[in-house]
XYZ file of C-alpha atoms in Angstrom:
342
model
C 130.807 131.981 -27.242
C 128.340 133.897 -25.200
C 126.272 135.719 -27.600
C 128.262 138.786 -28.546
C 130.892 138.106 -26.166
C 134.298 136.710 -25.120
C 135.718 133.542 -26.135
C 136.110 130.926 -23.074
C 139.495 131.788 -22.477
C 141.362 133.870 -19.851
C 139.143 134.485 -17.010
C 140.036 136.907 -14.537
C 141.171 135.127 -11.455
C 138.528 136.745 -9.162
C 134.731 136.447 -8.114
C 133.341 139.854 -7.243
C 130.375 141.321 -5.733
C 128.199 144.511 -6.691
C 127.196 147.149 -4.438
C 123.218 147.178 -4.950
C 120.207 145.690 -6.757
C 121.504 146.825 -10.312
C 124.914 147.232 -11.538
C 125.822 150.955 -11.888
C 127.563 152.168 -15.096
C 131.011 152.396 -13.453
C 130.600 148.726 -12.151
C 129.540 147.556 -15.722
C 132.722 148.967 -17.367
C 134.687 147.537 -14.346
C 133.537 144.231 -14.791
C 133.912 144.195 -18.792
C 137.643 145.169 -18.225
C 138.239 142.991 -15.300
C 136.455 139.916 -16.699
C 135.836 138.098 -13.247
C 135.309 134.525 -13.366
C 132.173 134.860 -11.687
C 129.963 136.860 -9.298
C 128.578 136.457 -5.843
C 125.386 137.744 -4.296
C 124.667 139.347 -0.920
C 121.055 140.219 0.864
C 121.598 143.798 -0.201
C 121.369 142.402 -3.965
C 118.025 140.813 -3.383
C 114.639 142.253 -3.691
C 112.531 140.538 -5.946
C 112.660 137.648 -8.184
C 112.297 139.999 -11.328
C 115.093 142.244 -9.882
C 117.511 139.236 -9.172
C 117.137 138.101 -12.595
C 117.880 141.226 -14.232
C 120.903 141.721 -11.873
C 122.232 138.190 -12.998
C 121.644 139.250 -16.582
C 123.461 142.430 -16.201
C 126.417 140.634 -14.477
C 126.551 138.242 -17.520
C 126.221 140.730 -20.243
C 128.985 142.774 -18.550
C 131.383 139.929 -19.155
C 129.962 138.635 -22.487
C 129.648 135.083 -21.349
C 127.603 132.818 -19.039
C 129.591 133.459 -15.868
C 128.670 131.496 -12.630
C 126.660 133.393 -10.195
C 126.982 132.062 -6.622
C 125.282 132.688 -3.342
C 125.313 131.513 0.459
C 122.007 129.830 0.748
C 122.945 127.309 3.527
C 120.016 127.971 5.838
C 119.870 129.135 9.610
C 121.721 132.483 9.791
C 123.344 132.092 6.396
C 120.606 132.516 3.737
C 120.451 135.456 1.578
C 116.801 134.644 -0.008
C 114.276 134.826 2.913
C 110.459 134.907 3.534
C 108.085 135.863 2.202
C 109.427 135.496 -1.382
C 111.444 132.134 -0.593
C 111.418 129.562 2.020
C 113.040 129.818 5.208
C 115.247 126.917 6.583
C 116.703 125.857 9.735
C 120.140 125.605 10.483
C 121.773 122.571 8.869
C 122.732 120.808 12.139
C 119.029 121.340 13.631
C 117.582 119.963 10.463
C 120.051 116.843 10.370
C 118.986 116.162 13.968
C 115.236 116.650 13.285
C 115.506 114.186 10.370
C 116.944 111.419 12.533
C 117.619 108.139 10.222
C 116.215 110.208 7.314
C 118.722 112.765 7.285
C 120.621 111.997 4.013
C 117.343 112.335 2.059
C 116.374 115.212 4.009
C 119.549 116.938 3.191
C 119.283 116.078 -0.471
C 115.659 117.273 -0.732
C 116.389 120.325 1.044
C 119.229 121.461 -1.084
C 117.411 120.283 -4.199
C 114.363 122.600 -3.349
C 117.173 125.259 -2.556
C 118.573 124.759 -5.952
C 115.110 124.902 -7.662
C 114.789 128.598 -6.043
C 118.224 129.836 -7.050
C 118.083 128.338 -10.784
C 114.785 130.283 -11.304
C 116.688 133.535 -10.457
C 119.586 132.640 -12.665
C 122.079 131.874 -9.879
C 123.789 128.581 -10.729
C 126.275 128.162 -7.720
C 125.686 127.712 -3.963
C 128.426 127.730 -1.298
C 127.465 124.334 0.139
C 128.070 121.780 1.049
C 129.963 122.893 4.308
C 131.763 119.658 5.485
C 133.698 120.920 8.386
C 133.442 118.340 11.018
C 131.877 120.105 14.269
C 133.270 119.492 17.657
C 132.197 120.372 21.167
C 134.255 123.417 20.819
C 133.781 124.566 17.173
C 133.069 128.554 17.542
C 129.049 129.262 17.501
C 129.486 131.049 14.079
C 130.124 127.587 12.483
C 128.732 124.592 14.641
C 124.935 124.610 13.661
C 126.033 125.209 10.109
C 127.777 121.756 10.102
C 126.400 118.401 9.183
C 127.434 116.483 12.247
C 130.298 115.356 14.530
C 132.031 112.608 12.824
C 133.934 112.368 9.293
C 131.773 109.828 7.901
C 128.389 111.513 8.528
C 129.589 114.566 7.183
C 130.975 113.516 4.167
C 127.689 111.273 3.532
C 125.283 114.145 4.147
C 127.778 116.518 2.255
C 127.522 114.224 -0.837
C 123.369 114.374 -0.517
C 123.710 118.335 -0.213
C 126.037 118.247 -3.654
C 123.797 115.985 -5.337
C 120.585 117.803 -4.597
C 122.292 121.031 -6.048
C 123.893 119.519 -9.231
C 120.484 117.587 -10.041
C 118.793 121.244 -9.558
C 121.317 122.753 -11.929
C 123.373 124.441 -9.295
C 127.269 124.139 -8.907
C 128.394 123.139 -5.361
C 131.239 124.840 -3.677
C 132.645 122.568 -0.871
C 134.028 124.436 2.071
C 135.940 125.061 3.956
C 138.764 123.027 2.636
C 140.808 121.167 4.232
C 138.557 121.832 7.301
C 137.347 124.596 9.742
C 135.782 122.533 12.404
C 138.420 122.782 15.247
C 138.171 126.603 14.803
C 137.374 128.190 18.165
C 137.472 131.591 16.823
C 135.375 133.352 14.173
C 137.538 133.687 11.172
C 135.503 136.811 10.239
C 137.046 138.558 12.935
C 140.237 136.823 14.163
C 142.550 134.130 12.795
C 141.853 130.688 14.176
C 144.738 128.203 15.066
C 144.519 124.608 15.124
C 147.160 122.662 16.919
C 146.100 118.951 16.195
C 148.719 116.701 14.507
C 148.587 115.985 11.046
C 147.693 112.307 11.524
C 144.765 113.171 13.187
C 143.571 116.042 11.031
C 143.875 113.544 7.882
C 141.797 111.043 9.842
C 138.883 113.286 10.870
C 138.892 116.905 9.354
C 140.383 116.311 6.113
C 138.237 113.057 5.532
C 135.175 114.631 4.222
C 137.132 116.573 1.543
C 138.726 113.685 0.537
C 135.501 111.610 0.030
C 133.942 114.756 -1.880
C 137.528 115.502 -3.990
C 135.472 115.063 -7.163
C 133.179 118.044 -6.836
C 134.028 120.560 -9.178
C 134.500 123.753 -7.036
C 135.941 124.302 -3.280
C 136.584 127.169 -1.014
C 139.650 127.652 1.404
C 139.509 127.723 5.349
C 141.139 131.030 6.729
C 142.992 129.278 9.613
C 146.466 128.234 10.704
C 147.231 124.538 11.112
C 150.211 124.858 13.139
C 151.330 121.119 12.970
C 151.843 121.720 9.180
C 152.705 125.421 8.551
C 152.213 128.603 10.529
C 150.780 130.430 7.676
C 147.106 130.597 7.013
C 145.726 127.612 4.765
C 144.504 130.220 2.120
C 148.198 131.695 1.803
C 150.154 128.562 2.449
C 151.661 126.580 -0.258
C 152.266 123.780 1.791
C 148.526 123.584 2.538
C 147.594 123.960 -1.116
C 149.885 121.206 -1.855
C 148.194 118.948 0.609
C 144.807 119.930 -0.462
C 145.834 118.906 -4.215
C 148.171 115.981 -3.477
C 146.846 114.325 0.207
C 143.045 115.352 -0.146
C 143.289 114.639 -3.868
C 140.699 117.668 -4.732
C 141.520 118.801 -8.307
C 138.474 121.406 -8.779
C 138.768 125.173 -8.830
C 139.979 126.400 -5.345
C 138.614 129.740 -4.668
C 139.590 131.667 -1.409
C 137.181 132.339 1.515
C 136.480 136.010 1.385
C 139.797 137.505 1.115
C 138.847 140.701 3.015
C 137.891 138.728 6.377
C 139.785 139.969 9.335
C 141.511 136.509 9.835
C 143.806 137.665 7.353
C 146.459 140.690 7.827
C 147.706 142.492 4.980
C 146.578 144.716 2.014
C 143.728 143.154 -0.319
C 146.211 143.269 -3.177
C 149.164 141.553 -1.277
C 146.862 138.828 0.121
C 145.452 138.319 -3.409
C 148.569 137.845 -4.614
C 150.030 135.665 -1.887
C 146.946 133.263 -2.303
C 147.472 133.297 -5.795
C 151.164 132.087 -5.543
C 150.018 129.715 -2.607
C 148.083 127.782 -5.244
C 144.547 129.087 -4.966
C 142.839 129.320 -8.551
C 140.451 132.360 -7.559
C 140.214 135.174 -5.164
C 136.870 135.705 -3.662
C 136.182 139.413 -2.511
C 133.233 140.474 -0.760
C 131.489 143.691 0.795
C 134.282 145.941 -0.448
C 134.029 149.224 -2.395
C 134.579 149.631 -5.891
C 138.446 150.621 -5.877
C 138.840 147.509 -3.388
C 137.326 145.532 -5.978
C 139.784 146.882 -8.417
C 142.828 146.359 -6.216
C 141.781 142.614 -6.053
C 141.138 142.079 -9.647
C 144.224 143.911 -10.704
C 146.436 141.646 -8.214
C 144.721 138.327 -8.967
C 145.303 138.952 -12.596
C 144.371 136.295 -15.168
C 144.120 132.662 -14.219
C 146.899 130.294 -14.831
C 146.474 127.857 -17.407
C 145.973 124.921 -14.658
C 143.155 127.170 -13.231
C 141.661 128.003 -16.483
C 141.209 124.246 -17.241
C 139.674 123.720 -13.840
C 137.191 126.491 -14.379
C 136.116 125.248 -17.733
C 135.591 121.740 -16.235
C 133.634 123.192 -13.663
C 131.363 125.136 -15.986
C 130.753 121.878 -17.732
C 129.329 120.578 -14.827
C 126.544 122.914 -14.897
C 123.355 120.980 -16.133
C 119.881 121.712 -16.989
C 117.699 120.156 -14.284
C 115.123 117.630 -15.180
C 111.655 118.670 -14.632
C 110.436 117.332 -10.945
C 107.175 117.970 -8.914
C 108.361 120.539 -6.597
C 105.488 120.759 -4.207
C 105.685 117.019 -3.889
C 109.301 117.162 -3.060
C 108.319 119.696 -0.108
C 105.429 117.640 0.895
C 107.790 114.672 1.019
C 110.474 116.676 2.894
C 108.148 118.096 5.346
C 106.275 114.341 6.074
C 110.255 113.055 6.492
C 110.847 115.679 9.030
C 107.444 115.249 10.842
C 107.967 111.542 11.015
C 105.137 110.605 8.464
C 107.385 108.608 6.153
C 108.933 105.166 6.450
C 112.090 103.962 4.847
């Protein structure tokens, strides 16, 4: 039990955002009723460390439990915490290239430092690692967010990212399962279609997710794999079965933002379709309070299997061991600048 709150059963099958820097009275009432599994923060929710900690506390108080709070803190274009209060990070692919043979250690240190900043604010989840395999035609919205151009490298660096986050007390969310790297369109705006045969996808795009199938949380890809199903993966029962059976991922699966333009239909219909297809949780971002209500109502409560996965994910949160953060930062900078040997 969270002090004075609900038992750990029957979470709402949604992850929701907030309008601003603090919760309104209407938001508090809504969250108490909807009881979303967790929350997600954006730049509009970030002002100062004290304010972020207060907002996280309000979110958890609204649902009466220690709900997970996630964020997109990849680096490059996708980072909600920025200077001067927090460290600025280059795009992941740029950092990997600069690190050379030290890439694995650099990515661990990078995300261990990110986790330290998040955990200090009350944020205990990060939408990373991104283990989409980049290619020459990967859309620019995604390419430099990737870690490499072959499945083995991406899986190895993805594991380092996940370990850095977990060691820092932050749950990793592996994305975009089962692989977004072949997309030549931006799924924020359009629905990408991938025509590669199933066997080829299994050997490349799906492989890093199979290597990381023990991670507690995953996020879907909004794109069509035409060799398998004409429906977008997020709303495709065939793709969800492939994720569970072929890739072997048994963590909690959240959708990518259900309001992205890659998907067509009402938020309620899309939320219901994703749940029916096999997603555990609907992620909804950047909407009005009425839109959040529509998603929460359509998503309903977690299935028994989803609830089991959710509770298992929450148990993966751990208190980080004390480390010398300035020393880790100095080591990271030295590795990038070529002053540290193996």
